[in-house]
Amino acid sequence: MAEQEYITVQEALTAVLNGISVLPAEEVPLLEALGRVLAEPVVARDSLPPFANSSMDGYALRAADLADVTTENPATLRVLADIAAGSVPNVTITSGTAARIMTGAPLPPGADAVVPVEDTNESWRNVERPLPDYIQINRQVAANDYVRHIGEDIEAGQVVLQAGHVLRPQEVGTLAALGVSRVPVIRRPQVGVLATGDELIPVDAPLQPGKIRNSNGYAQIAQVMALGAVPISLGIARDTEEDVRNKLQKGLDAGVDLFISSAGVSVGAYDIVKTVLQDGGNVNFWRVRMRPGKPLAYGQYSDVPYLGLPGNPVSAMVSFERFARAAILKMAGHQQLDRPKIKVILQEEIHSDGRESYIRGVVSKQGDNYVATTTGGQGSHMMTSLVKANALLIVPEGVTYVPVDGNLTAWMIDWPESVF
Ligand code: AMP
Ligand code: MG
C-alpha cells in the first residue's frame, strides 16, 4: 500500500459523507416509524378536531341567554338532553334551553358555548343521578367559550409534517389522530459489524493466555442499535485476508448498507484490512490527524461503504462516534448528524499533540457556565475513560495546550441531569 498523507478530521468526514447516500423509503406500520425519518410529506385527510365539541363536562347553551347572569341572579335553563362522548346530539338548543354535555361530545346545533358543571347548581354528579329537568347557571360566558372548533388544530388538506421530519412519540400520536396507520419512512440502515484479530475470543469463553475478549464487536453493535439502525454481526475474523474476505462476504450476502470493522488498519505486520479493502474495492484514506483514532480506513468493499475503525476499544468507539454515526444517520435520512455541542470552561489543563483530539470528559453546570474536567487516564485501551464520560472535549487541530479556564467545545454524548 502506498504511503498516504494524513488528512484532517473535517476532510475525512467530508469524504465519508460524500460516499453515503440516503436509503430508499419503505412503508411501515405506525409504531415502527418511531425514531425514523419521514420520506414524504403527510397531508391531513381529516380536520382535527373532526367536529366542534366541548372541552369541559358541563352544559351546552347559548351565551346570549346568560347576558344578565350574576352569582346572586342565576339563569334557569330547561335541560333537553344528555350528550355523552361518542354520541350524536338529536336536539337543537334554542333560547332558554341547554343540554348536559361531556368533554369531547359534539356540540349540539344551536349551542355556541359551554358552561362547566362547576358553575351550575349540579356540580355533584355520578351516573346514577338522573338528568335534571332544569339547570341553574351562575356565571356568564362568551360565545365559543369551552368549545373546541373543527380544524382548530389541523385543517383537512394541510401539510402536517414535511419530509425529513424525525418521528417522535408526539408525531406518532398526531398521525394516529389523523388515521395514518402506515407511514412512508427511510429504510433502516443495515450495518455489518466485524471484529478482526487473532487475539480475540468470544465474550462467553474462558480467558486464555494472550487472548482478550471481543469487546469491540459488542460496543459497535450497541452503537449501531443506539442509532436505530440494524446491526448484522459478522463475528470475529482471524488476521488473514481469506478469513476477513469470508466474513465480509456474509455481509454482502445479507445486503448490508455499510461495513464497520475494528482493528487491523494500522501499520502492524498483520494489519491486513486495508489490503482486503484495496483488492476487493477501494481505499479512500486510512490515516486521520485525530486522537484517538489515527488509523481509520475508509473505502468501499464491493461498492458497499466501508469504515475500518482502529482496534483499541476507546479509539474504535470515538471514531464510530465521529464518523460512523454521521454516516448511519445520513443514510437513515437525518439532517442533524452531530451531537449537541456546547462551549465549556476547562477546570484542568490539557496537553495535546496537535492532532484534533477527543478527550473523554465530564461536563456539568456551574452557575451560568458549563464546566468540564477530564475523566483521567486517556489511554485508548481505557474503557473506563468512556464509562465515566458524558462528553468528548474537542481540542482543535494545531492546539497543544489548553490552560485552566480555557474554552473548548464539548461534544455531548449524554445530557445527564447534572448538566442542567
Ligand atoms: P490493531 O489495530 O489490530 O493493532 O489492534 C489495536 C489494539 O486493539 C490491540 O491491543 C488489540 O488487541 C485491540 N483490539 C483489537 N480488536 C479488539 C476487539 N474486538 N476487542 C477488544 N480489543 C481489540
Ligand atoms: Mg491486530
Short mmCIF file of C-alpha atoms in Angstrom, two decimals, residues 14 65 79 86 134 153 170 218 238 248 274 278 314 343 355 395:
data_model
loop_
_atom_site.label_atom_id
_atom_site.label_comp_id
_atom_site.label_asym_id
_atom_site.label_seq_id
_atom_site.Cartn_x
_atom_site.Cartn_y
_atom_site.Cartn_z
CA THR A 14 -16.50 15.16 4.17
CA ASP A 65 -79.03 33.57 27.44
CA VAL A 79 -82.37 20.69 30.03
CA GLY A 86 -69.20 9.31 21.29
CA TYR A 134 -83.75 22.45 34.87
CA ASP A 153 -55.56 22.09 15.42
CA GLN A 170 -45.86 13.21 19.59
CA TYR A 218 -20.36 -5.66 21.18
CA ARG A 238 -8.67 -14.02 12.14
CA LEU A 248 -17.32 -9.71 4.59
CA LYS A 274 -6.52 -2.28 4.09
CA GLN A 278 -7.93 -2.40 -1.75
CA VAL A 314 -11.76 3.68 23.00
CA LYS A 343 -18.87 25.78 24.94
CA ARG A 355 -3.98 16.43 16.26
CA VAL A 395 -9.03 20.11 21.29
#
